[in-house]
mmCIF file of C-alpha atoms in Angstrom:
data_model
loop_
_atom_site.group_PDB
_atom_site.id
_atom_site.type_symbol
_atom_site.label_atom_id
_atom_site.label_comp_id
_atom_site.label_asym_id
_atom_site.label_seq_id
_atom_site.Cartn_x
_atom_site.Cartn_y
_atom_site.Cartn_z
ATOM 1 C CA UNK C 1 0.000 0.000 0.000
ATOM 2 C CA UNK C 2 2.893 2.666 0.959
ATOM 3 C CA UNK C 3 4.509 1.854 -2.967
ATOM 4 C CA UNK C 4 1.223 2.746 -4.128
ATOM 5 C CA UNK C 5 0.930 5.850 -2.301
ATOM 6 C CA UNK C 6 4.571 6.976 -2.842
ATOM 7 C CA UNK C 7 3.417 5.885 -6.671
ATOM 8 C CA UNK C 8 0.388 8.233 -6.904
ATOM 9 C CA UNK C 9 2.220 11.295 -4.415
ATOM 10 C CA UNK C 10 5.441 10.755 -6.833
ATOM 11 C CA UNK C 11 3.104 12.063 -10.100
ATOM 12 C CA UNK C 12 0.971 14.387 -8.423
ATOM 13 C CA UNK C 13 4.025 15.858 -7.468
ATOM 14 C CA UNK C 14 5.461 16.444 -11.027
ATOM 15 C CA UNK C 15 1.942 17.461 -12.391
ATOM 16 C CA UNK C 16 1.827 19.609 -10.101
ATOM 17 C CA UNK C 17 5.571 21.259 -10.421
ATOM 18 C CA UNK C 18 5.340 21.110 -14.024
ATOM 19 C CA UNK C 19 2.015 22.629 -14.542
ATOM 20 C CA UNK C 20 2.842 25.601 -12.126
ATOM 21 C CA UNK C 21 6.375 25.798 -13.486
ATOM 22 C CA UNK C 22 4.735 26.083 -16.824
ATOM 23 C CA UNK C 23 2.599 28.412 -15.881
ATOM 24 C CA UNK C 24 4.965 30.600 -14.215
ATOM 25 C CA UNK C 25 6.783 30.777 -17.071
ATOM 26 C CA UNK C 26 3.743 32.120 -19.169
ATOM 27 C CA UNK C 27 2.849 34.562 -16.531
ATOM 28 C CA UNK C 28 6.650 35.888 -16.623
ATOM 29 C CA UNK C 29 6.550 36.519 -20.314
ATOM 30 C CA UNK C 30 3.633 38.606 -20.282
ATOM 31 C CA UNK C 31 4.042 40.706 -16.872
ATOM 32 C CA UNK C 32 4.775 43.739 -18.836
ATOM 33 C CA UNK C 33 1.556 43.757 -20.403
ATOM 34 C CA UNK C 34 0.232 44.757 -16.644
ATOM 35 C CA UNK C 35 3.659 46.550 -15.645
ATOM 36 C CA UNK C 36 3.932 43.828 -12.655
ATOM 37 C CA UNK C 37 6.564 43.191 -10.674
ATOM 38 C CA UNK C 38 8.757 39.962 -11.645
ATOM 39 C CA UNK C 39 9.399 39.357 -7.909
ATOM 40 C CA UNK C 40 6.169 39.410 -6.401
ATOM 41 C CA UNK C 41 4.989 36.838 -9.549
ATOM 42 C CA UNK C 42 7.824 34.609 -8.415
ATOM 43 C CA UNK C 43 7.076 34.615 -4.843
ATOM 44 C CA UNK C 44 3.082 34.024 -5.673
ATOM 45 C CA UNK C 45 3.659 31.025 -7.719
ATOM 46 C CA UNK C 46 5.989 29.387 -5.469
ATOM 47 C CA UNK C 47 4.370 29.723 -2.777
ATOM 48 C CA UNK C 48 1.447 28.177 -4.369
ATOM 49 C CA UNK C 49 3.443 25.148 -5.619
ATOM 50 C CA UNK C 50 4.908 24.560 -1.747
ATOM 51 C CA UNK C 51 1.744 24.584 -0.630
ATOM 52 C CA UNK C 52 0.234 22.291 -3.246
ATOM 53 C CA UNK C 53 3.636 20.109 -2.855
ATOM 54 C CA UNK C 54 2.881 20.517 1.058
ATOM 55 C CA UNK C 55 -0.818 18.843 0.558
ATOM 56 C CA UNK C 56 0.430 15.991 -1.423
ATOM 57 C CA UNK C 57 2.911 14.836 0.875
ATOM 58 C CA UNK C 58 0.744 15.741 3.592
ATOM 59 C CA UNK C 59 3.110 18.047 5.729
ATOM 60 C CA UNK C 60 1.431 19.651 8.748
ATOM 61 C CA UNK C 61 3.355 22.904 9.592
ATOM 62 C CA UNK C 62 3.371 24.125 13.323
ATOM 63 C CA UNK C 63 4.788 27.940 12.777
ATOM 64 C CA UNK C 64 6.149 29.114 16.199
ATOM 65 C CA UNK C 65 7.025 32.949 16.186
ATOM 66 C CA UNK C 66 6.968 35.407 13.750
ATOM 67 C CA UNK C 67 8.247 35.277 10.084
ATOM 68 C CA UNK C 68 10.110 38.425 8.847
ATOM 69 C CA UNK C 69 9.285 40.578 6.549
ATOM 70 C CA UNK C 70 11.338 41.880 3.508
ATOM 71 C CA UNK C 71 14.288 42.876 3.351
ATOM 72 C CA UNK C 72 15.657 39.926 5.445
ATOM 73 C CA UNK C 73 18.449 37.639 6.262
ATOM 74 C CA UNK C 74 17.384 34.294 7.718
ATOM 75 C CA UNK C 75 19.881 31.892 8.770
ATOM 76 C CA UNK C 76 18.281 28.623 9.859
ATOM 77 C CA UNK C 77 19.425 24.427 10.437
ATOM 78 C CA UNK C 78 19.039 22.365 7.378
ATOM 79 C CA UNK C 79 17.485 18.777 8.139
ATOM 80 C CA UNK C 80 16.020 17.504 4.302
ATOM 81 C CA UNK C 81 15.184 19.440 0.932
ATOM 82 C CA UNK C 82 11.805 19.116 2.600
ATOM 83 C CA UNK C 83 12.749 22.604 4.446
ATOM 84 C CA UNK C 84 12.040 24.085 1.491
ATOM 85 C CA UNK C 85 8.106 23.913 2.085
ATOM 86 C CA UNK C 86 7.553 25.396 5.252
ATOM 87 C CA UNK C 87 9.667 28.611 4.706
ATOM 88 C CA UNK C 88 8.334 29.358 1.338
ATOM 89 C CA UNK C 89 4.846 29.226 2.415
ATOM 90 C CA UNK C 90 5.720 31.432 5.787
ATOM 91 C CA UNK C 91 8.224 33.886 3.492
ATOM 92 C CA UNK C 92 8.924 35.632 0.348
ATOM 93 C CA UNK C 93 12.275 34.608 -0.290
ATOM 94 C CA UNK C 94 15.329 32.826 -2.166
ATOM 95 C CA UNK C 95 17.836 30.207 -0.637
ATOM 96 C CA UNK C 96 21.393 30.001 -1.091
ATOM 97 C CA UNK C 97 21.495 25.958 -2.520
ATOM 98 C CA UNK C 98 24.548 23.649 -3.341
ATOM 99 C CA UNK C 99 25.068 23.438 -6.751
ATOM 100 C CA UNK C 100 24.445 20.227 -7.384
ATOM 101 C CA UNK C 101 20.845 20.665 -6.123
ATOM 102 C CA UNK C 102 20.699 21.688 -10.393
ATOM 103 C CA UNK C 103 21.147 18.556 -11.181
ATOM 104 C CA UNK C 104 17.852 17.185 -9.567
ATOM 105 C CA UNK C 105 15.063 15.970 -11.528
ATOM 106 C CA UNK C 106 12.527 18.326 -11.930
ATOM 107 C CA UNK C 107 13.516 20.566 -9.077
ATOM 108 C CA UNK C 108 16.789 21.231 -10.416
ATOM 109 C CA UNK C 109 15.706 22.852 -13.475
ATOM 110 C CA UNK C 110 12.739 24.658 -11.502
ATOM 111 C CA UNK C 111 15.204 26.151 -8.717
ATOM 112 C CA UNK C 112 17.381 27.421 -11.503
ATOM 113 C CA UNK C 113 14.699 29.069 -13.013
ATOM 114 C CA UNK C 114 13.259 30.901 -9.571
ATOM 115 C CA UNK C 115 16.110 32.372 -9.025
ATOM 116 C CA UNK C 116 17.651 30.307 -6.355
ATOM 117 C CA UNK C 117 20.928 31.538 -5.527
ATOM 118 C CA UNK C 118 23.605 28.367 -6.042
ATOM 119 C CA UNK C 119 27.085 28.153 -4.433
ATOM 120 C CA UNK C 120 29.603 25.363 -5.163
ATOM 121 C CA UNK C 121 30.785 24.970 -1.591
ATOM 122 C CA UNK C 122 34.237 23.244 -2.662
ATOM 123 C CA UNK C 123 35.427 25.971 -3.973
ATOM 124 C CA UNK C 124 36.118 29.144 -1.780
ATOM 125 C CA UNK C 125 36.771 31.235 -4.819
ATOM 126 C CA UNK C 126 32.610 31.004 -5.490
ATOM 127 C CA UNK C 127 32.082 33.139 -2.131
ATOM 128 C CA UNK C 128 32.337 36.701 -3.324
ATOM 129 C CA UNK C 129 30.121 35.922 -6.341
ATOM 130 C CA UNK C 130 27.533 34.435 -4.059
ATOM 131 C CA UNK C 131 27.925 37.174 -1.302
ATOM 132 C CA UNK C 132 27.425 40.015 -4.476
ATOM 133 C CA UNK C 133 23.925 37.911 -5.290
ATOM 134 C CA UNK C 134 22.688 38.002 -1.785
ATOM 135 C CA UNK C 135 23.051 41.960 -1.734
ATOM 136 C CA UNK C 136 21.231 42.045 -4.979
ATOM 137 C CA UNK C 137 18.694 40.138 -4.389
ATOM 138 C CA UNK C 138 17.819 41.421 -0.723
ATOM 139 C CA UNK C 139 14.942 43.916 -1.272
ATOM 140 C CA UNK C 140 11.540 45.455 -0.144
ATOM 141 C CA UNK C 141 9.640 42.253 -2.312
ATOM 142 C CA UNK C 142 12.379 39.273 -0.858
ATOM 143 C CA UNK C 143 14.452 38.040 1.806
ATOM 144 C CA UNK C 144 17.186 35.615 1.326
ATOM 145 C CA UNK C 145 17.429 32.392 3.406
ATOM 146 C CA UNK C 146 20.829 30.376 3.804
ATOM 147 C CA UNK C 147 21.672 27.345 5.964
ATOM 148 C CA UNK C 148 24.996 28.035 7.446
ATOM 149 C CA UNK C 149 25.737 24.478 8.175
ATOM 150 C CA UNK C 150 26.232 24.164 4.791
ATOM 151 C CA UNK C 151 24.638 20.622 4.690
ATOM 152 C CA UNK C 152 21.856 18.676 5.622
ATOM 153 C CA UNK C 153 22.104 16.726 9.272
ATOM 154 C CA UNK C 154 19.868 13.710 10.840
ATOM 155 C CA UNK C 155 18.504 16.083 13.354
ATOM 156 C CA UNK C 156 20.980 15.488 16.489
ATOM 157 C CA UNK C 157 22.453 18.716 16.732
ATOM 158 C CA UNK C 158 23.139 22.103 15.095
ATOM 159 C CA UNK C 159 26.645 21.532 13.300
ATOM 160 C CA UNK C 160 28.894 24.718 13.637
ATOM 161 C CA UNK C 161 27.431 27.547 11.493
ATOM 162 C CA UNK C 162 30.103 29.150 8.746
ATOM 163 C CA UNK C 163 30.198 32.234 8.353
ATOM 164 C CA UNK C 164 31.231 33.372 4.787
ATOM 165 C CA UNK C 165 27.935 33.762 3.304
ATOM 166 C CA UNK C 166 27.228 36.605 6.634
ATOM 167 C CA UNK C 167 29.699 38.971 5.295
ATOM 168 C CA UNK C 168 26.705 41.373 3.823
ATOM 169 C CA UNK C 169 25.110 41.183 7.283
ATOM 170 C CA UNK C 170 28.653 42.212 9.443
ATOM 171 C CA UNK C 171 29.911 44.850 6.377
ATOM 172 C CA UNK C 172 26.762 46.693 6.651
ATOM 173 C CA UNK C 173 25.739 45.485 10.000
ATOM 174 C CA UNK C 174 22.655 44.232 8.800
ATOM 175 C CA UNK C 175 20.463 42.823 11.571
ATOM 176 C CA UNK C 176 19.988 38.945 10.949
ATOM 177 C CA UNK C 177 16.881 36.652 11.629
ATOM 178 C CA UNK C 178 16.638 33.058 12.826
ATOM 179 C CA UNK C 179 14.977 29.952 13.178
ATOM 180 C CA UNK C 180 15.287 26.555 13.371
ATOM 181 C CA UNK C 181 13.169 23.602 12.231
ATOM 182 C CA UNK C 182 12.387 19.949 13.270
ATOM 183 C CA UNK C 183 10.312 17.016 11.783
ATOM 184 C CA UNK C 184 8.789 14.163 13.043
ATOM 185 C CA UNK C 185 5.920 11.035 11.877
ATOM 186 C CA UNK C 186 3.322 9.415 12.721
ATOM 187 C CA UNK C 187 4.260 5.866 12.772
ATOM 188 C CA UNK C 188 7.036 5.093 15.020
ATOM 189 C CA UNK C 189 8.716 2.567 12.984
ATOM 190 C CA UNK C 190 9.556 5.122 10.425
ATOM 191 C CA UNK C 191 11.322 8.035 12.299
ATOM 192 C CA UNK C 192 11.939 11.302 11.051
ATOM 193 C CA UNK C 193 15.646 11.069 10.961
ATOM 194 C CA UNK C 194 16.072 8.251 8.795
ATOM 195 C CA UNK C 195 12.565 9.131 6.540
ATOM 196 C CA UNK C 196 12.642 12.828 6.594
ATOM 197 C CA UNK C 197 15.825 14.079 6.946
ATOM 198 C CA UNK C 198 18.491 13.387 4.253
ATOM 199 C CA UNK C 199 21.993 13.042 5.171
ATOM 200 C CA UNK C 200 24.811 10.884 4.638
ATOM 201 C CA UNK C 201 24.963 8.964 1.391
ATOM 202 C CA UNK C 202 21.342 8.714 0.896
ATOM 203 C CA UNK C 203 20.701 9.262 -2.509
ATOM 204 C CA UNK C 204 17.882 11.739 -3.394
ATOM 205 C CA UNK C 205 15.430 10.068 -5.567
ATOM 206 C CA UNK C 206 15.613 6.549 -3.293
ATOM 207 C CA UNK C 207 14.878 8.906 -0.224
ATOM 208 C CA UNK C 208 11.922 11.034 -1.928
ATOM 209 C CA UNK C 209 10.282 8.163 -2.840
ATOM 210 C CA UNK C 210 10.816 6.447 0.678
ATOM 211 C CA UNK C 211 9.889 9.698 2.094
ATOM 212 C CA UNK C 212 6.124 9.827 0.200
ATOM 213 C CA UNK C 213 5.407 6.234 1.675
ATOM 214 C CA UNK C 214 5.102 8.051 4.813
ATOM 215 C CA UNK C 215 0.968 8.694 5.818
ATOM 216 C CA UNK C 216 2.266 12.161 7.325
ATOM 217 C CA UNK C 217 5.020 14.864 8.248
ATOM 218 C CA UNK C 218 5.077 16.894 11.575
ATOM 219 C CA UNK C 219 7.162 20.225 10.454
ATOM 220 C CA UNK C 220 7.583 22.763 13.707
ATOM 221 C CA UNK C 221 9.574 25.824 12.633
ATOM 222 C CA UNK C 222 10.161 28.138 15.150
ATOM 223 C CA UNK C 223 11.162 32.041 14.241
ATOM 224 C CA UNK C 224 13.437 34.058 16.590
ATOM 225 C CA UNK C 225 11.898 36.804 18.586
ATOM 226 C CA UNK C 226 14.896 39.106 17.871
ATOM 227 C CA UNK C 227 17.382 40.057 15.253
ATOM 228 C CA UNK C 228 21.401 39.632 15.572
ATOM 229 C CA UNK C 229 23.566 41.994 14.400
ATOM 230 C CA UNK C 230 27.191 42.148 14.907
ATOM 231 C CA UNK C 231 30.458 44.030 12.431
ATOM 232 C CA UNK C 232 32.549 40.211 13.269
ATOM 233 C CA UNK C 233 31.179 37.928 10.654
ATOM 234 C CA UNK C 234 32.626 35.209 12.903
ATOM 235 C CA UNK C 235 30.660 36.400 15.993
ATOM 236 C CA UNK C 236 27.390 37.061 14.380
ATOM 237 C CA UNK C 237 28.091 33.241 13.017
ATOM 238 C CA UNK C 238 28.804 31.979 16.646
ATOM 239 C CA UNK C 239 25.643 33.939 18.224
ATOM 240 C CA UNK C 240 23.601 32.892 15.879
ATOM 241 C CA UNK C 241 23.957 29.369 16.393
ATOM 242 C CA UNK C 242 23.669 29.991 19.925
ATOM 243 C CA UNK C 243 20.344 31.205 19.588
ATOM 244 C CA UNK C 244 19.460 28.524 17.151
ATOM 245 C CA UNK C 245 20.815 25.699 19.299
ATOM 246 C CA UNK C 246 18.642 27.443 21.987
ATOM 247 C CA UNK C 247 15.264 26.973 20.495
ATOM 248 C CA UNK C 248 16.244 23.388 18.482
ATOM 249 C CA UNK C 249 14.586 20.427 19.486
ATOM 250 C CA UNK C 250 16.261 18.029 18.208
ATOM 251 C CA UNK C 251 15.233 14.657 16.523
ATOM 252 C CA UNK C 252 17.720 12.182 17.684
ATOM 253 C CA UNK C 253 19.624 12.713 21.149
ATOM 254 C CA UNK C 254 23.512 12.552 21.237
ATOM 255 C CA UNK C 255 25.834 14.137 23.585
ATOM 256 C CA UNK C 256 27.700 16.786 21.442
ATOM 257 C CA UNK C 257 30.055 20.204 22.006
ATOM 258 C CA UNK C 258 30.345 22.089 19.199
ATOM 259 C CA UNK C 259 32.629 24.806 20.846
ATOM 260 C CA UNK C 260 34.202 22.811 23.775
#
């Protein structure tokens, strides 16, 4: 029964991103008939898709705080490209995503074409370029998201946060949001960490379709009640994973010091 569902979620799921894909496209093309705003026609459309993509998988979001408004910085943990859902329905904004995320089915060619910000993080050189994009594309219609962990983790702690991607936020002492996010199922014998979350050397399209078998996804993402700001990129790094280890409840328990 859980093939079949994963089955019917797996081509909902690319109706659905192609057809509003497809249509964003078409809307794109003509939004100078109506002399409307690129951004906000972005934002609209993907939001609808997360929230249609939400549905089919059946993810039940528990928002905790409040959301900010644009222009923003969020910095938040990364547990699964699930994370994806939950902020886009609660924001207008871009991520900062590996680069190999374009080589997805589907979503790869969708992400490049929403104006997700990519960053090959082997190669130090790619920083500035990405660092130039987030100050471009931080405005009064968008806020730009990033996971300074700079990878996806099973949920047992917040991994140390990097701090290259905050130089905008320190050189112009830009006050920062936060949040963090956690998952968990219904059915005990299929635990978030190992269904959810992707880490490791799970490979992406074996884990989706794993991941759809599931009847249901528990999503809490919880928003800072204050803003960081700090001229040491390093610092504002460091207190903002303090503040997101704070408010993290975590999925699997381990003893860990990130600092010590």
């Amino acid at each position: 029964m859980s093939n079949v569902r994963a089955a019917i979620r797996s081509a909902g799921f690319i109706v659905v991103t192609v057809g509003l894909y497809s249509i964003y496209l078409l809307g794109r093309s003509l939004l100078f008939l109506v002399n409307a705003n690129p951004t906000t026609w972005r934002t609209k459309m993907v939001r609808r898709w997360a929230k249609a993509c939400g549905a089919i998988i059946q993810l039940d979001t528990k928002i905790e705080g409040t959301p900010p408004d644009p222009p923003f910085l969020l910095v938040s943990n990364h547990l699964s490209y699930v994370d994806i859902l939950p902020f886009f329905v609660a924001m207008d904004c871009v991520f900062v995503a590996k680069s190999d995320v374009k080589s997805w089915p589907v979503l790869g060619r969708m992400a490049a074409g929403i104006n997700i910000i990519f960053i090959d993080r082997e190669t130090k050189r790619d920083i500035p370029r990405v660092n130039r994009l987030i100050e471009k594309n931080i405005n009064s219609h968008q806020g730009i998201v990033i996971f300074p962990e700079g990878t996806t983790t099973k949920g047992d702690q917040i991994k140390k946060f990097n701090s290259s991607l905050l130089e905008y936020a320190a050189s112009r002492n830009f006050p920062v949001s936060y949040s963090s996010i956690t998952y968990c199922t219904t059915d005990p014998d299929k635990p978030a960490h190992e269904w959810v979350c992707w880490w490791g050397d799970m490979t992406f399209v074996s884990h989706f379709f794993n991941m759809l078998k599931l009847s249901s996804i528990q999503a809490t993402v919880r928003f800072g009640e204050d803003k960081i700001q700090d001229k040491d990129r390093k610092q504002l790094a460091k207190s903002l994973h303090e503040r997101v280890q704070q408010q993290f409840t975590p999925i699997v328990k381990e003893n860990y010091d990130i600092y010590g």
